[in-house]
GROMACS .gro file of C-alpha atoms in nm:
model
   94
    1MET     CA    1  -1.096  -8.994  -8.613
    2VAL     CA    2  -1.281  -8.835  -8.323
    3LYS     CA    3  -1.012  -8.953  -8.083
    4THR     CA    4  -0.741  -8.796  -8.299
    5ILE     CA    5  -0.924  -8.463  -8.314
    6ARG     CA    6  -0.985  -8.466  -7.939
    7ASN     CA    7  -0.621  -8.547  -7.867
    8ALA     CA    8  -0.504  -8.279  -8.112
    9LEU     CA    9  -0.719  -8.015  -7.941
   10LEU     CA   10  -0.595  -8.124  -7.599
   11PHE     CA   11  -0.235  -8.109  -7.721
   12ALA     CA   12  -0.286  -7.759  -7.863
   13ALA     CA   13  -0.450  -7.642  -7.540
   14ALA     CA   14  -0.166  -7.790  -7.334
   15VAL     CA   15   0.095  -7.615  -7.549
   16HIS     CA   16  -0.078  -7.279  -7.507
   17ILE     CA   17  -0.134  -7.324  -7.133
   18LEU     CA   18   0.232  -7.418  -7.091
   19TYR     CA   19   0.331  -7.105  -7.287
   20VAL     CA   20   0.123  -6.882  -7.057
   21ILE     CA   21   0.265  -7.048  -6.745
   22VAL     CA   22   0.623  -7.001  -6.869
   23GLN     CA   23   0.556  -6.634  -6.945
   24VAL     CA   24   0.407  -6.573  -6.598
   25VAL     CA   25   0.693  -6.749  -6.418
   26TRP     CA   26   0.953  -6.566  -6.630
   27GLY     CA   27   0.788  -6.233  -6.548
   28MET     CA   28   0.786  -6.318  -6.178
   29LEU     CA   29   1.155  -6.410  -6.184
   30LEU     CA   30   1.248  -6.090  -6.365
   31THR     CA   31   1.043  -5.887  -6.116
   32MET     CA   32   1.207  -6.054  -5.817
   33ARG     CA   33   1.558  -6.002  -5.955
   34TYR     CA   34   1.507  -5.640  -6.061
   35VAL     CA   35   1.708  -5.392  -5.854
   36PRO     CA   36   1.649  -5.029  -5.948
   37LYS     CA   37   1.950  -4.799  -5.964
   38ILE     CA   38   1.796  -4.488  -5.815
   39VAL     CA   39   2.118  -4.290  -5.793
   40ASP     CA   40   2.196  -4.342  -6.161
   41ALA     CA   41   1.840  -4.264  -6.266
   42TYR     CA   42   1.825  -3.925  -6.096
   43SER     CA   43   2.182  -3.817  -6.165
   44SER     CA   44   2.106  -3.744  -6.530
   45LYS     CA   45   1.787  -3.544  -6.562
   46GLN     CA   46   1.811  -3.543  -6.939
   47GLY     CA   47   1.722  -3.912  -6.955
   48MET     CA   48   1.389  -3.864  -6.781
   49GLU     CA   49   1.090  -3.753  -6.983
   50SER     CA   50   0.878  -3.462  -6.875
   51GLN     CA   51   0.564  -3.576  -7.059
   52VAL     CA   52   0.355  -3.886  -7.038
   53SER     CA   53   0.223  -4.046  -7.354
   54PHE     CA   54  -0.112  -4.221  -7.352
   55GLY     CA   55  -0.224  -4.499  -7.580
   56LEU     CA   56  -0.238  -4.872  -7.625
   57ALA     CA   57   0.048  -5.114  -7.619
   58ALA     CA   58   0.076  -5.325  -7.930
   59GLY     CA   59   0.046  -5.695  -7.867
   60PRO     CA   60  -0.027  -6.010  -8.061
   61SER     CA   61  -0.375  -6.022  -8.207
   62GLY     CA   62  -0.631  -6.291  -8.141
   63TRP     CA   63  -0.573  -6.426  -8.491
   64LEU     CA   64  -0.218  -6.518  -8.397
   65TYR     CA   65  -0.338  -6.730  -8.105
   66ALA     CA   66  -0.602  -6.895  -8.324
   67LEU     CA   67  -0.345  -6.974  -8.594
   68THR     CA   68  -0.093  -7.117  -8.349
   69PHE     CA   69  -0.368  -7.322  -8.184
   70ALA     CA   70  -0.475  -7.464  -8.521
   71GLY     CA   71  -0.111  -7.517  -8.622
   72SER     CA   72  -0.021  -7.707  -8.307
   73ALA     CA   73  -0.338  -7.919  -8.339
   74ALA     CA   74  -0.245  -7.999  -8.701
   75LEU     CA   75   0.112  -8.080  -8.595
   76TYR     CA   76  -0.020  -8.333  -8.349
   77ALA     CA   77  -0.278  -8.484  -8.587
   78PHE     CA   78  -0.050  -8.518  -8.890
   79ALA     CA   79   0.296  -8.565  -8.740
   80LEU     CA   80   0.303  -8.666  -8.375
   81GLN     CA   81   0.004  -8.898  -8.363
   82PRO     CA   82   0.124  -9.123  -8.650
   83LEU     CA   83   0.468  -9.141  -8.490
   84LEU     CA   84   0.316  -9.235  -8.156
   85GLN     CA   85   0.107  -9.506  -8.322
   86ARG     CA   86   0.415  -9.648  -8.498
   87TRP     CA   87   0.603  -9.649  -8.170
   88ALA     CA   88   0.315  -9.823  -7.991
   89ASN     CA   89   0.290 -10.086  -8.267
   90ARG     CA   90   0.662 -10.162  -8.237
   91ARG     CA   91   0.633 -10.207  -7.861
   92ASN     CA   92   0.338 -10.446  -7.899
   93ARG     CA   93   0.517 -10.678  -8.145
   94PRO     CA   94   0.597 -11.018  -8.000
   0.00000   0.00000   0.00000
């Protein structure tokens, strides 16, 4: 039981770390490929705003990360781990 819980937490952590890595790499690729069109931006002055708005950007709350962490741990404990055990038992049959 302890081994299953440990493996489920490690699986959930790995899923979330992989998600963060993918987001960082995707952002880097988009930044490297971005080419601003300066001529088009300044040709129409109506498109540019004359005021700056201040505030906070809305993002996912901490509860969302906690729920996805718990959900991925439960997915491993109740779905993936039994499948892996069945697969290992089939391989060990003589």
